[in-house]
Backbone as numpy.savetxt, mean C-alpha at the origin, in Angstrom:
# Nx Ny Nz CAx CAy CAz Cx Cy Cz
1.84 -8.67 -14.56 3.28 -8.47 -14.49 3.80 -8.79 -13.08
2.80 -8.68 -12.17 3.44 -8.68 -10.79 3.27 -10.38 -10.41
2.65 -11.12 -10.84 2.32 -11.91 -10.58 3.56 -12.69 -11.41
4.03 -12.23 -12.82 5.51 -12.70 -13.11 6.41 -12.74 -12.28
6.54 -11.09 -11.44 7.60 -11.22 -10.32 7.53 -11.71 -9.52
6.79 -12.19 -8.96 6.68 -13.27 -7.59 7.00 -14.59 -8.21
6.36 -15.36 -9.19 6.82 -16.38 -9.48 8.14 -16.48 -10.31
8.88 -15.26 -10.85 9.89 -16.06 -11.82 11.14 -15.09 -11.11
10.85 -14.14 -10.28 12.08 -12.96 -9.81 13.25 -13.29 -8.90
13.19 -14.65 -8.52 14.24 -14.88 -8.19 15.26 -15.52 -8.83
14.39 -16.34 -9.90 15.50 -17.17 -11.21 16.02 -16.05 -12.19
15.39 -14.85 -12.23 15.88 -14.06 -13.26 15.74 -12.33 -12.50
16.56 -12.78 -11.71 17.20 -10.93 -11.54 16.77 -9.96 -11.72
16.91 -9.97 -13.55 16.84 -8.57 -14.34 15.36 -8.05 -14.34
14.34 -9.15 -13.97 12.80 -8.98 -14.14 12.45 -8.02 -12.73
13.21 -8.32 -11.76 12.95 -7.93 -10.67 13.40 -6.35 -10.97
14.68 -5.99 -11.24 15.11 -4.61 -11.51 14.61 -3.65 -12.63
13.93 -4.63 -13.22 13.14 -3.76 -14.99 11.85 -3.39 -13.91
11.07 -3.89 -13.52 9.84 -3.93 -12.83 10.21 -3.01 -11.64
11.14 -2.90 -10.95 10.99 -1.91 -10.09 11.82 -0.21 -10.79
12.21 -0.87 -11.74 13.03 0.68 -12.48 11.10 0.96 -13.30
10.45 0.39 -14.10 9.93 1.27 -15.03 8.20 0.70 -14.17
7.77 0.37 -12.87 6.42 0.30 -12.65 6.79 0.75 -11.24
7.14 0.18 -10.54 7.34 -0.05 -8.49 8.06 1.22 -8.24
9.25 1.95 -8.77 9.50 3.00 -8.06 8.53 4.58 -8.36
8.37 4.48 -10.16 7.44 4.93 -10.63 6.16 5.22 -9.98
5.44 4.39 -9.64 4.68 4.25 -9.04 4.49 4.56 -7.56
4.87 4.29 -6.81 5.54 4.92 -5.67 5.69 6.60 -5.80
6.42 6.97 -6.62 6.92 8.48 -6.96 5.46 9.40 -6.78
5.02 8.63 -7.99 3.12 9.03 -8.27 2.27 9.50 -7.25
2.23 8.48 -6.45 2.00 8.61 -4.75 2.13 9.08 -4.17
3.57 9.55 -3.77 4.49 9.92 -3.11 4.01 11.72 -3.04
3.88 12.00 -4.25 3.85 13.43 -5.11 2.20 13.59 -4.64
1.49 13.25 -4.69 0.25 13.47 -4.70 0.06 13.77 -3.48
0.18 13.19 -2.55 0.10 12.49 -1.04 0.86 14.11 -0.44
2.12 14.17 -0.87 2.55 15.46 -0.38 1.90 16.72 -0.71
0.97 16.81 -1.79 0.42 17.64 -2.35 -0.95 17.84 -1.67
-1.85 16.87 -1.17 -3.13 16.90 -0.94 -2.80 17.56 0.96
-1.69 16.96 1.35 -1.26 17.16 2.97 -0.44 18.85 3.15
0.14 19.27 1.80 0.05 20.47 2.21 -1.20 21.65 1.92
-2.11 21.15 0.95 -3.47 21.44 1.18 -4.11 21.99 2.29
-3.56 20.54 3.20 -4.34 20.14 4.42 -5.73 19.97 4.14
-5.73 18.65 3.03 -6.98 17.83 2.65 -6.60 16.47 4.01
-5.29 16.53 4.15 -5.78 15.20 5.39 -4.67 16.05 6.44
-4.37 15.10 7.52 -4.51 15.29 8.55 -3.17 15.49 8.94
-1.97 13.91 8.27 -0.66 14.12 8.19 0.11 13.58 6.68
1.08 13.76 7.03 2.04 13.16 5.73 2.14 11.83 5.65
2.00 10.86 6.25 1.93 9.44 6.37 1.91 8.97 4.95
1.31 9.03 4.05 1.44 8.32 2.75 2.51 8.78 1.72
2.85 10.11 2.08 3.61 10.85 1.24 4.98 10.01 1.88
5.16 9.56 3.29 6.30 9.28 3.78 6.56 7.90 3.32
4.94 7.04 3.62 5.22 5.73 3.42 4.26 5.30 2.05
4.54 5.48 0.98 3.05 5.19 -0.29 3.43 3.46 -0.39
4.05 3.06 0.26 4.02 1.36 0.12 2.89 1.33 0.95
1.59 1.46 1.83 0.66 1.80 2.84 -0.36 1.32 1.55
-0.27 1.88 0.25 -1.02 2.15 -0.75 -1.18 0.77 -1.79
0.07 0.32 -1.95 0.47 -0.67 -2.95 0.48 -2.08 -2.01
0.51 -1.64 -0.63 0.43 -2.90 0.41 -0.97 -4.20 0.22
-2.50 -3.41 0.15 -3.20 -4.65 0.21 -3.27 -5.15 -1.92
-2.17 -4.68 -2.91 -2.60 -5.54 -3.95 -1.49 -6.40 -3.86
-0.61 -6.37 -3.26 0.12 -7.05 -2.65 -0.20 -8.24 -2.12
-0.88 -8.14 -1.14 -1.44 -9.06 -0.19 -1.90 -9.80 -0.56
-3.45 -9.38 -1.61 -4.06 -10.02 -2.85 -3.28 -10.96 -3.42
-2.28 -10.20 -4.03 -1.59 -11.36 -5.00 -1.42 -12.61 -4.34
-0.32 -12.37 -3.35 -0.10 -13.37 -2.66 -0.76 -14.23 -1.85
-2.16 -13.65 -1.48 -3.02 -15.18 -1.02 -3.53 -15.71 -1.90
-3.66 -15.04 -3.01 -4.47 -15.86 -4.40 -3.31 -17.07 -4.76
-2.22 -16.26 -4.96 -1.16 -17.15 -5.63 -0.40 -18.12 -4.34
-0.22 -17.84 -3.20 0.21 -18.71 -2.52 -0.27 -19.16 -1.25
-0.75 -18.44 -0.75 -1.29 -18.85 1.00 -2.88 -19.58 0.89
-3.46 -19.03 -0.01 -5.02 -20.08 0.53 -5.43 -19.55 -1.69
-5.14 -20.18 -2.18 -5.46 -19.84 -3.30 -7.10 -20.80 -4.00
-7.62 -21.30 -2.43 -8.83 -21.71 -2.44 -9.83 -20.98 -1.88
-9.31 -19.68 -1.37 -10.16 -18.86 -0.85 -9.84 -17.57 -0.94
-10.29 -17.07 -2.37 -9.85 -15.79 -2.81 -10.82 -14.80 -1.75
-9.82 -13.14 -1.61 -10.08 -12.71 -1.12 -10.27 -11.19 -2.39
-11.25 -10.39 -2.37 -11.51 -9.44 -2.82 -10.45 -7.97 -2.97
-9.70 -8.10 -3.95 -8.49 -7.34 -4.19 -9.60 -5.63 -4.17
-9.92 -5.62 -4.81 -10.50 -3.92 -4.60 -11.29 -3.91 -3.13
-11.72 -4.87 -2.75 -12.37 -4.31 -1.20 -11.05 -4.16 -0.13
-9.97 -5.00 -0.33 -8.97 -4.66 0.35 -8.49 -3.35 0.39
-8.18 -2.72 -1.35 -7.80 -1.11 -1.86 -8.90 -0.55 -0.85
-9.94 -0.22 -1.21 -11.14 0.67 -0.51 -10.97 0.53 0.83
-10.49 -0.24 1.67 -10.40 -0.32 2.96 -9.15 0.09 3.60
-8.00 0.15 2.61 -6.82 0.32 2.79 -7.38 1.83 3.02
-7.59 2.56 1.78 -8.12 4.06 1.47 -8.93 4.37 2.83
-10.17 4.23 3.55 -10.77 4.53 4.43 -10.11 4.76 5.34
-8.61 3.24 5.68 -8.38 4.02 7.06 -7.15 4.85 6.98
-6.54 5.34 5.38 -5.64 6.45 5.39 -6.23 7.77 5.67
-7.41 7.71 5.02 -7.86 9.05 4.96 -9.19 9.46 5.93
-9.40 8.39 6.73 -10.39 8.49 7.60 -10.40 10.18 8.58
-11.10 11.01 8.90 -10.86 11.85 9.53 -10.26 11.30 10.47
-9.54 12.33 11.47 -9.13 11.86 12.98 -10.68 12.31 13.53
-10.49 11.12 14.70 -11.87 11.54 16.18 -11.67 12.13 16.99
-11.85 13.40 17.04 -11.78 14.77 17.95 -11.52 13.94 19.37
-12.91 13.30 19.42 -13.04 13.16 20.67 -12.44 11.22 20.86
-11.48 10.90 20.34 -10.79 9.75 20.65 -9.46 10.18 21.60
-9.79 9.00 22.55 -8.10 9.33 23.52 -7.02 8.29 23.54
-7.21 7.52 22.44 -6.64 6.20 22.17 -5.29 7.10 21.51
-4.25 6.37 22.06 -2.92 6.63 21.57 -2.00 5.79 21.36
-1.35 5.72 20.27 0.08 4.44 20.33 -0.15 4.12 21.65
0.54 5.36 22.45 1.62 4.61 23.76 -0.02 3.62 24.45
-1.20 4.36 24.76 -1.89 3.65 25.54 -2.37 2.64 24.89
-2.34 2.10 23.34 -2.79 1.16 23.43 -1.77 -0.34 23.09
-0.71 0.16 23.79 0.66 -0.98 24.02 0.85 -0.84 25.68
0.23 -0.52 26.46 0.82 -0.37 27.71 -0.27 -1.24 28.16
């Protein structure tokens, strides 16, 4: 279905708004709900997915689109992307790491 919307969603509108009314926001929601649920647990660390669950839906995304348009001669592994996406959401934090945004842009 997603692979409809990339190729036909700009000639036809309504595909784009059916697909994000009954799969993409849906979906998202799903996420969204869970993510807030496991973080007030305090099964992870922060809210980050609950804030952003596109983080989640980002590498089948990606997938699609190098299969279907950027190098569609050199497929890249759609579930090793998911599993890797997953590792570094939920990776513990490193006690002993001193790496921070600001220091590692300065």
């Amino acid at each position: 279905m997603a692979h409809l919307i990339l190729a036909e969603g700009v000639k036809f509108p309504f595909l784009i708004e059916a697909y994000r009314r009954e799969v993409h926001a849906p979906f998202l929601a799903h996420i969204r709900h869970h993510a807030q649920r496991v973080f007030q647990r305090g099964e992870v660390g922060d809210d980050t997915l609950a804030q952003h669950p596109h983080l989640l839906a980002g590498p089948l995304w990606i997938g699609m689109i190098h299969h279907g348009i950027l190098d569609p001669e050199h497929p890249i592994d759609g579930g090793t992307l998911c599993e890797s996406q997953l590792r570094m959401l939920f990776r513990p934090p490193c006690e002993s790491s001193s790496v921070t945004v600001s220091s590692v842009h300065s």
